[in-house]
Amino acid sequence: KAGVTQTPRYLIKTRGQQVTLSCSPISGHRSVSWYQQTPGQGLQFLFEYFSETQRNKGNFPGRFSGRQFSNSRSEMNVSTLELGDSALYLCASSPEISGAAYNEQFFGPGTRLTVL
Amino acid sequence: AQSVSQHNHHVILSEAASLELGCNYSYGGTVNLFWYVQYPGQHLQLLLKYFSGDPLVKGIKGFEAEFIKSKFSFNLRKPSVQWSDTAEYFCAVMPLSGGSYIPTFGRGTSLIVHP
């Protein structure tokens, strides 16, 4: 099976712009989670989508949003970019086995976002 | 809010040395526990997990971890490391109560193994 893919791999934006990142999960996985990884904060959970519905949400401002399509592909959008949004954004997909809390996560390579 | 502490940020060992990476969490309820590893140039991948039962769990590549509930700890161990174990290691905690399944990751431990 192909792994989790994320596009683009690198992105440079300026403050105030918006950005959309894409994630294609492993075939058959219906849960997709997004994380922000920075040297200072580590991996922080953004949100999780399951069957096109946001199932869990982390503690990020409303500028961060996402959606999931019927084929389980997911997009994440950040509006009004700030310098502090520079980070590696990771997507992870999971098979739905016995509920969300028991899911092993399969991570993609990430999108490196730089905000100037 | 729950938190996960990985006390060792950077660890440098020689091949054949023993490894123990600490992971402590702050959450009073029942949790699932994970260790993930990221080898240079590769994606994060699962090393091992604990859901219930025997608190000593074994993962891939000879790694094991012990869950000590009274200490809120889930330390990762390997008796004899290899150069190929050079990687970044992340501990993660998933709470099982409250209906909101939000995992918390530690900040990671960078392990360098010298041949």
PDB file of C-alpha atoms in Angstrom:
ATOM      1  CA  LYS A   1       0.000   0.000   0.000  1.00  0.00           C
ATOM      2  CA  ALA A   2       1.143   3.498  -0.702  1.00  0.00           C
ATOM      3  CA  GLY A   3       1.861   5.581   2.371  1.00  0.00           C
ATOM      4  CA  VAL A   4       0.409   8.893   3.426  1.00  0.00           C
ATOM      5  CA  THR A   5       1.251  11.596   0.926  1.00  0.00           C
ATOM      6  CA  GLN A   6       1.292  15.319   1.505  1.00  0.00           C
ATOM      7  CA  THR A   7       1.491  18.159  -0.979  1.00  0.00           C
ATOM      8  CA  PRO A   8       3.231  20.437  -1.378  1.00  0.00           C
ATOM      9  CA  ARG A   9       6.367  19.398   0.488  1.00  0.00           C
ATOM     10  CA  TYR A  10       7.649  22.956   0.834  1.00  0.00           C
ATOM     11  CA  LEU A  11       5.865  26.265   0.820  1.00  0.00           C
ATOM     12  CA  ILE A  12       6.915  29.867   1.331  1.00  0.00           C
ATOM     13  CA  LYS A  13       4.280  32.462   2.083  1.00  0.00           C
ATOM     14  CA  THR A  14       4.179  35.987   3.448  1.00  0.00           C
ATOM     15  CA  ARG A  15       2.318  37.274   6.463  1.00  0.00           C
ATOM     16  CA  GLY A  16      -1.371  37.823   5.878  1.00  0.00           C
ATOM     17  CA  GLN A  17      -1.660  35.278   3.095  1.00  0.00           C
ATOM     18  CA  GLN A  18      -3.571  32.056   3.371  1.00  0.00           C
ATOM     19  CA  VAL A  19      -2.412  28.545   2.566  1.00  0.00           C
ATOM     20  CA  THR A  20      -3.996  25.177   1.840  1.00  0.00           C
ATOM     21  CA  LEU A  21      -2.191  21.915   2.475  1.00  0.00           C
ATOM     22  CA  SER A  22      -3.298  18.561   1.179  1.00  0.00           C
ATOM     23  CA  CYS A  23      -3.105  15.040   2.551  1.00  0.00           C
ATOM     24  CA  SER A  24      -3.960  11.713   0.967  1.00  0.00           C
ATOM     25  CA  PRO A  25      -4.298   8.933   3.546  1.00  0.00           C
ATOM     26  CA  ILE A  26      -3.435   5.300   3.156  1.00  0.00           C
ATOM     27  CA  SER A  27      -6.101   3.525   1.140  1.00  0.00           C
ATOM     28  CA  GLY A  28      -8.877   2.343   3.443  1.00  0.00           C
ATOM     29  CA  HIS A  29      -8.027   4.693   6.298  1.00  0.00           C
ATOM     30  CA  ARG A  30     -10.916   6.979   7.189  1.00  0.00           C
ATOM     31  CA  SER A  31      -9.337   8.939  10.018  1.00  0.00           C
ATOM     32  CA  VAL A  32      -6.975  11.791   9.191  1.00  0.00           C
ATOM     33  CA  SER A  33      -5.234  13.910  11.804  1.00  0.00           C
ATOM     34  CA  TRP A  34      -3.134  17.039  11.419  1.00  0.00           C
ATOM     35  CA  TYR A  35      -0.228  18.150  13.594  1.00  0.00           C
ATOM     36  CA  GLN A  36       2.005  21.189  13.790  1.00  0.00           C
ATOM     37  CA  GLN A  37       5.629  20.421  14.611  1.00  0.00           C
ATOM     38  CA  THR A  38       8.035  23.132  15.756  1.00  0.00           C
ATOM     39  CA  PRO A  39      11.362  22.908  17.604  1.00  0.00           C
ATOM     40  CA  GLY A  40       9.961  24.820  20.552  1.00  0.00           C
ATOM     41  CA  GLN A  41       6.567  23.154  20.972  1.00  0.00           C
ATOM     42  CA  GLY A  42       7.136  19.727  19.489  1.00  0.00           C
ATOM     43  CA  LEU A  43       4.171  17.941  17.911  1.00  0.00           C
ATOM     44  CA  GLN A  44       0.867  19.613  18.621  1.00  0.00           C
ATOM     45  CA  PHE A  45      -2.478  18.179  17.590  1.00  0.00           C
ATOM     46  CA  LEU A  46      -4.556  20.393  15.319  1.00  0.00           C
ATOM     47  CA  PHE A  47      -7.626  18.322  14.490  1.00  0.00           C
ATOM     48  CA  GLU A  48      -8.864  14.944  13.373  1.00  0.00           C
ATOM     49  CA  TYR A  49     -11.399  14.127  10.690  1.00  0.00           C
ATOM     50  CA  PHE A  50     -13.345  10.930  10.333  1.00  0.00           C
ATOM     51  CA  SER A  51     -15.887  10.251   7.611  1.00  0.00           C
ATOM     52  CA  GLU A  52     -15.884  13.908   6.531  1.00  0.00           C
ATOM     53  CA  THR A  53     -16.614  15.168  10.065  1.00  0.00           C
ATOM     54  CA  GLN A  54     -14.266  16.875  12.470  1.00  0.00           C
ATOM     55  CA  ARG A  55     -14.163  14.472  15.373  1.00  0.00           C
ATOM     56  CA  ASN A  56     -11.511  16.034  17.608  1.00  0.00           C
ATOM     57  CA  LYS A  57      -9.968  19.466  17.772  1.00  0.00           C
ATOM     58  CA  GLY A  58      -6.843  20.764  19.444  1.00  0.00           C
ATOM     59  CA  ASN A  59      -6.232  24.155  20.964  1.00  0.00           C
ATOM     60  CA  PHE A  60      -5.497  26.261  17.911  1.00  0.00           C
ATOM     61  CA  PRO A  61      -7.147  29.513  16.783  1.00  0.00           C
ATOM     62  CA  GLY A  62      -9.932  29.555  14.241  1.00  0.00           C
ATOM     63  CA  ARG A  63      -7.477  30.594  11.525  1.00  0.00           C
ATOM     64  CA  PHE A  64      -6.644  26.900  11.320  1.00  0.00           C
ATOM     65  CA  SER A  65      -9.353  24.868   9.652  1.00  0.00           C
ATOM     66  CA  GLY A  66      -9.693  21.681   7.740  1.00  0.00           C
ATOM     67  CA  ARG A  67     -11.996  19.443   5.861  1.00  0.00           C
ATOM     68  CA  GLN A  68     -12.205  15.901   4.621  1.00  0.00           C
ATOM     69  CA  PHE A  69     -13.640  14.680   1.373  1.00  0.00           C
ATOM     70  CA  SER A  70     -15.651  11.552   0.667  1.00  0.00           C
ATOM     71  CA  ASN A  71     -12.510   9.747  -0.523  1.00  0.00           C
ATOM     72  CA  SER A  72     -10.907  10.505   2.889  1.00  0.00           C
ATOM     73  CA  ARG A  73      -8.444  12.978   1.417  1.00  0.00           C
ATOM     74  CA  SER A  74      -8.067  15.982   3.674  1.00  0.00           C
ATOM     75  CA  GLU A  75      -7.059  19.599   3.371  1.00  0.00           C
ATOM     76  CA  MET A  76      -5.893  21.999   5.996  1.00  0.00           C
ATOM     77  CA  ASN A  77      -6.193  25.744   5.601  1.00  0.00           C
ATOM     78  CA  VAL A  78      -4.481  28.511   7.500  1.00  0.00           C
ATOM     79  CA  SER A  79      -5.769  32.013   6.918  1.00  0.00           C
ATOM     80  CA  THR A  80      -4.056  35.306   7.709  1.00  0.00           C
ATOM     81  CA  LEU A  81      -0.654  33.704   8.172  1.00  0.00           C
ATOM     82  CA  GLU A  82       1.597  34.841  11.001  1.00  0.00           C
ATOM     83  CA  LEU A  83       5.343  34.410  11.369  1.00  0.00           C
ATOM     84  CA  GLY A  84       4.708  31.927  14.182  1.00  0.00           C
ATOM     85  CA  ASP A  85       2.875  29.621  11.798  1.00  0.00           C
ATOM     86  CA  SER A  86       6.188  28.587  10.271  1.00  0.00           C
ATOM     87  CA  ALA A  87       6.390  24.892  11.024  1.00  0.00           C
ATOM     88  CA  LEU A  88       6.312  21.380   9.672  1.00  0.00           C
ATOM     89  CA  TYR A  89       2.704  20.301   9.236  1.00  0.00           C
ATOM     90  CA  LEU A  90       2.214  16.577   9.522  1.00  0.00           C
ATOM     91  CA  CYS A  91      -0.733  14.539   8.437  1.00  0.00           C
ATOM     92  CA  ALA A  92      -1.439  11.094   9.857  1.00  0.00           C
ATOM     93  CA  SER A  93      -4.023   8.538   8.864  1.00  0.00           C
ATOM     94  CA  SER A  94      -5.406   5.703  10.929  1.00  0.00           C
ATOM     95  CA  PRO A  95      -7.428   2.571  10.387  1.00  0.00           C
ATOM     96  CA  GLU A  96     -10.532   2.664  12.521  1.00  0.00           C
ATOM     97  CA  ILE A  97      -9.987  -0.201  14.900  1.00  0.00           C
ATOM     98  CA  SER A  98     -11.948  -0.231  18.152  1.00  0.00           C
ATOM     99  CA  GLY A  99     -12.316   3.525  18.318  1.00  0.00           C
ATOM    100  CA  ALA A 100     -10.167   6.594  17.877  1.00  0.00           C
ATOM    101  CA  ALA A 101      -8.154   6.128  21.067  1.00  0.00           C
ATOM    102  CA  TYR A 102      -6.681   2.827  19.883  1.00  0.00           C
ATOM    103  CA  ASN A 103      -5.533   3.952  16.501  1.00  0.00           C
ATOM    104  CA  GLU A 104      -1.959   3.618  15.432  1.00  0.00           C
ATOM    105  CA  GLN A 105      -1.120   6.629  13.317  1.00  0.00           C
ATOM    106  CA  PHE A 106       0.694   6.483  10.005  1.00  0.00           C
ATOM    107  CA  PHE A 107       2.461   9.734   9.304  1.00  0.00           C
ATOM    108  CA  GLY A 108       3.229  11.476   6.060  1.00  0.00           C
ATOM    109  CA  PRO A 109       6.468  13.323   5.260  1.00  0.00           C
ATOM    110  CA  GLY A 110       5.011  16.697   6.160  1.00  0.00           C
ATOM    111  CA  THR A 111       4.748  20.093   4.498  1.00  0.00           C
ATOM    112  CA  ARG A 112       7.396  22.596   5.527  1.00  0.00           C
ATOM    113  CA  LEU A 113       5.716  26.008   5.681  1.00  0.00           C
ATOM    114  CA  THR A 114       7.820  29.132   5.975  1.00  0.00           C
ATOM    115  CA  VAL A 115       6.101  32.444   6.608  1.00  0.00           C
ATOM    116  CA  LEU A 116       8.125  35.551   5.771  1.00  0.00           C
TER     117      LEU A 116
ATOM    118  CA  ALA B   1      -4.317  19.968  30.578  1.00  0.00           C
ATOM    119  CA  GLN B   2      -2.334  16.818  30.138  1.00  0.00           C
ATOM    120  CA  SER B   3       1.361  16.988  29.366  1.00  0.00           C
ATOM    121  CA  VAL B   4       4.107  14.577  28.390  1.00  0.00           C
ATOM    122  CA  SER B   5       7.692  15.047  29.507  1.00  0.00           C
ATOM    123  CA  GLN B   6      10.673  13.464  27.865  1.00  0.00           C
ATOM    124  CA  HIS B   7      13.528  14.309  30.165  1.00  0.00           C
ATOM    125  CA  ASN B   8      16.394  13.534  27.830  1.00  0.00           C
ATOM    126  CA  HIS B   9      16.472  15.863  24.864  1.00  0.00           C
ATOM    127  CA  HIS B  10      19.724  14.571  23.455  1.00  0.00           C
ATOM    128  CA  VAL B  11      21.365  11.229  24.128  1.00  0.00           C
ATOM    129  CA  ILE B  12      24.690  10.078  22.699  1.00  0.00           C
ATOM    130  CA  LEU B  13      25.740   6.459  23.077  1.00  0.00           C
ATOM    131  CA  SER B  14      28.252   4.044  21.671  1.00  0.00           C
ATOM    132  CA  GLU B  15      27.112   0.876  19.945  1.00  0.00           C
ATOM    133  CA  ALA B  16      26.239  -1.969  22.340  1.00  0.00           C
ATOM    134  CA  ALA B  17      25.420   0.437  25.163  1.00  0.00           C
ATOM    135  CA  SER B  18      22.075   0.106  26.896  1.00  0.00           C
ATOM    136  CA  LEU B  19      19.378   2.696  26.342  1.00  0.00           C
ATOM    137  CA  GLU B  20      16.627   4.036  28.519  1.00  0.00           C
ATOM    138  CA  LEU B  21      14.558   7.055  27.477  1.00  0.00           C
ATOM    139  CA  GLY B  22      12.241   8.536  30.043  1.00  0.00           C
ATOM    140  CA  CYS B  23       8.625   9.493  29.452  1.00  0.00           C
ATOM    141  CA  ASN B  24       6.313  10.824  32.131  1.00  0.00           C
ATOM    142  CA  TYR B  25       2.801  12.112  31.677  1.00  0.00           C
ATOM    143  CA  SER B  26       0.360  14.075  33.736  1.00  0.00           C
ATOM    144  CA  TYR B  27      -3.146  12.697  33.432  1.00  0.00           C
ATOM    145  CA  GLY B  28      -5.143  11.067  36.162  1.00  0.00           C
ATOM    146  CA  GLY B  29      -7.323   8.827  34.065  1.00  0.00           C
ATOM    147  CA  THR B  30      -6.756   5.781  31.928  1.00  0.00           C
ATOM    148  CA  VAL B  31      -4.481   6.268  28.948  1.00  0.00           C
ATOM    149  CA  ASN B  32      -3.112   4.521  25.915  1.00  0.00           C
ATOM    150  CA  LEU B  33       0.611   4.993  25.411  1.00  0.00           C
ATOM    151  CA  PHE B  34       2.785   5.055  22.310  1.00  0.00           C
ATOM    152  CA  TRP B  35       6.391   5.456  21.299  1.00  0.00           C
ATOM    153  CA  TYR B  36       7.083   6.705  17.782  1.00  0.00           C
ATOM    154  CA  VAL B  37      10.444   6.914  16.046  1.00  0.00           C
ATOM    155  CA  GLN B  38      11.673   9.072  13.203  1.00  0.00           C
ATOM    156  CA  TYR B  39      14.799   7.833  11.459  1.00  0.00           C
ATOM    157  CA  PRO B  40      16.817  10.395   9.487  1.00  0.00           C
ATOM    158  CA  GLY B  41      14.998  11.287   6.294  1.00  0.00           C
ATOM    159  CA  GLN B  42      12.013   9.082   7.108  1.00  0.00           C
ATOM    160  CA  HIS B  43       8.489   9.536   8.405  1.00  0.00           C
ATOM    161  CA  LEU B  44       7.414   9.116  11.982  1.00  0.00           C
ATOM    162  CA  GLN B  45       6.505   5.486  12.599  1.00  0.00           C
ATOM    163  CA  LEU B  46       5.147   3.464  15.473  1.00  0.00           C
ATOM    164  CA  LEU B  47       7.721   1.711  17.643  1.00  0.00           C
ATOM    165  CA  LEU B  48       5.387   0.181  20.204  1.00  0.00           C
ATOM    166  CA  LYS B  49       2.132   0.766  22.062  1.00  0.00           C
ATOM    167  CA  TYR B  50       0.452  -0.070  25.340  1.00  0.00           C
ATOM    168  CA  PHE B  51      -3.301  -0.410  25.693  1.00  0.00           C
ATOM    169  CA  SER B  52      -3.794  -2.795  28.605  1.00  0.00           C
ATOM    170  CA  GLY B  53      -2.522  -6.030  30.128  1.00  0.00           C
ATOM    171  CA  ASP B  54       1.152  -6.800  30.607  1.00  0.00           C
ATOM    172  CA  PRO B  55       2.831  -3.479  31.411  1.00  0.00           C
ATOM    173  CA  LEU B  56       5.989  -4.605  29.655  1.00  0.00           C
ATOM    174  CA  VAL B  57       5.452  -4.263  25.914  1.00  0.00           C
ATOM    175  CA  LYS B  58       7.765  -5.220  23.120  1.00  0.00           C
ATOM    176  CA  GLY B  59       8.088  -3.358  19.862  1.00  0.00           C
ATOM    177  CA  ILE B  60      10.077  -3.516  16.683  1.00  0.00           C
ATOM    178  CA  LYS B  61      13.860  -3.760  16.461  1.00  0.00           C
ATOM    179  CA  GLY B  62      14.336  -5.041  20.000  1.00  0.00           C
ATOM    180  CA  PHE B  63      12.778  -2.092  21.785  1.00  0.00           C
ATOM    181  CA  GLU B  64      10.566  -2.500  24.822  1.00  0.00           C
ATOM    182  CA  ALA B  65       8.777  -0.162  27.192  1.00  0.00           C
ATOM    183  CA  GLU B  66       7.425  -0.526  30.689  1.00  0.00           C
ATOM    184  CA  PHE B  67       4.279   1.175  31.906  1.00  0.00           C
ATOM    185  CA  ILE B  68       4.435   2.013  35.612  1.00  0.00           C
ATOM    186  CA  LYS B  69       1.026   3.386  36.499  1.00  0.00           C
ATOM    187  CA  SER B  70       2.021   4.627  39.960  1.00  0.00           C
ATOM    188  CA  LYS B  71       4.805   6.708  38.443  1.00  0.00           C
ATOM    189  CA  PHE B  72       2.861   7.843  35.374  1.00  0.00           C
ATOM    190  CA  SER B  73       5.801   6.645  33.320  1.00  0.00           C
ATOM    191  CA  PHE B  74       6.332   4.752  30.091  1.00  0.00           C
ATOM    192  CA  ASN B  75      10.087   4.457  29.626  1.00  0.00           C
ATOM    193  CA  LEU B  76      11.629   3.059  26.488  1.00  0.00           C
ATOM    194  CA  ARG B  77      14.502   0.598  26.710  1.00  0.00           C
ATOM    195  CA  LYS B  78      16.868  -1.359  24.535  1.00  0.00           C
ATOM    196  CA  PRO B  79      19.611  -3.571  25.977  1.00  0.00           C
ATOM    197  CA  SER B  80      22.139  -2.970  23.196  1.00  0.00           C
ATOM    198  CA  VAL B  81      21.800  -0.128  20.710  1.00  0.00           C
ATOM    199  CA  GLN B  82      23.053  -0.149  17.145  1.00  0.00           C
ATOM    200  CA  TRP B  83      24.225   2.647  14.902  1.00  0.00           C
ATOM    201  CA  SER B  84      20.949   2.239  12.958  1.00  0.00           C
ATOM    202  CA  ASP B  85      18.985   3.268  16.071  1.00  0.00           C
ATOM    203  CA  THR B  86      20.108   6.851  15.527  1.00  0.00           C
ATOM    204  CA  ALA B  87      16.797   8.692  15.333  1.00  0.00           C
ATOM    205  CA  GLU B  88      14.381  10.946  17.142  1.00  0.00           C
ATOM    206  CA  TYR B  89      12.016   9.253  19.592  1.00  0.00           C
ATOM    207  CA  PHE B  90       8.623  10.571  20.640  1.00  0.00           C
ATOM    208  CA  CYS B  91       6.404   9.435  23.471  1.00  0.00           C
ATOM    209  CA  ALA B  92       2.640   9.981  23.052  1.00  0.00           C
ATOM    210  CA  VAL B  93      -0.306   9.693  25.425  1.00  0.00           C
ATOM    211  CA  MET B  94      -3.951   9.235  24.447  1.00  0.00           C
ATOM    212  CA  PRO B  95      -6.545   9.750  27.195  1.00  0.00           C
ATOM    213  CA  LEU B  96      -9.416   7.304  27.233  1.00  0.00           C
ATOM    214  CA  SER B  97     -11.993   9.316  29.112  1.00  0.00           C
ATOM    215  CA  GLY B  98     -13.900  12.473  28.382  1.00  0.00           C
ATOM    216  CA  GLY B  99     -14.946  11.443  24.902  1.00  0.00           C
ATOM    217  CA  SER B 100     -12.328  13.602  23.236  1.00  0.00           C
ATOM    218  CA  TYR B 101      -9.408  11.627  21.919  1.00  0.00           C
ATOM    219  CA  ILE B 102      -6.610  14.116  21.562  1.00  0.00           C
ATOM    220  CA  PRO B 103      -3.093  12.689  21.685  1.00  0.00           C
ATOM    221  CA  THR B 104      -0.322  14.591  23.420  1.00  0.00           C
ATOM    222  CA  PHE B 105       3.249  14.108  22.263  1.00  0.00           C
ATOM    223  CA  GLY B 106       6.450  14.720  24.122  1.00  0.00           C
ATOM    224  CA  ARG B 107       9.002  17.042  22.546  1.00  0.00           C
ATOM    225  CA  GLY B 108      11.183  14.160  21.475  1.00  0.00           C
ATOM    226  CA  THR B 109      14.596  12.753  22.318  1.00  0.00           C
ATOM    227  CA  SER B 110      17.351  12.817  19.764  1.00  0.00           C
ATOM    228  CA  LEU B 111      19.488   9.677  19.978  1.00  0.00           C
ATOM    229  CA  ILE B 112      22.890   9.476  18.300  1.00  0.00           C
ATOM    230  CA  VAL B 113      24.675   6.144  18.339  1.00  0.00           C
ATOM    231  CA  HIS B 114      28.350   6.160  17.479  1.00  0.00           C
ATOM    232  CA  PRO B 115      29.731   3.050  15.725  1.00  0.00           C
TER     233      PRO B 115
END
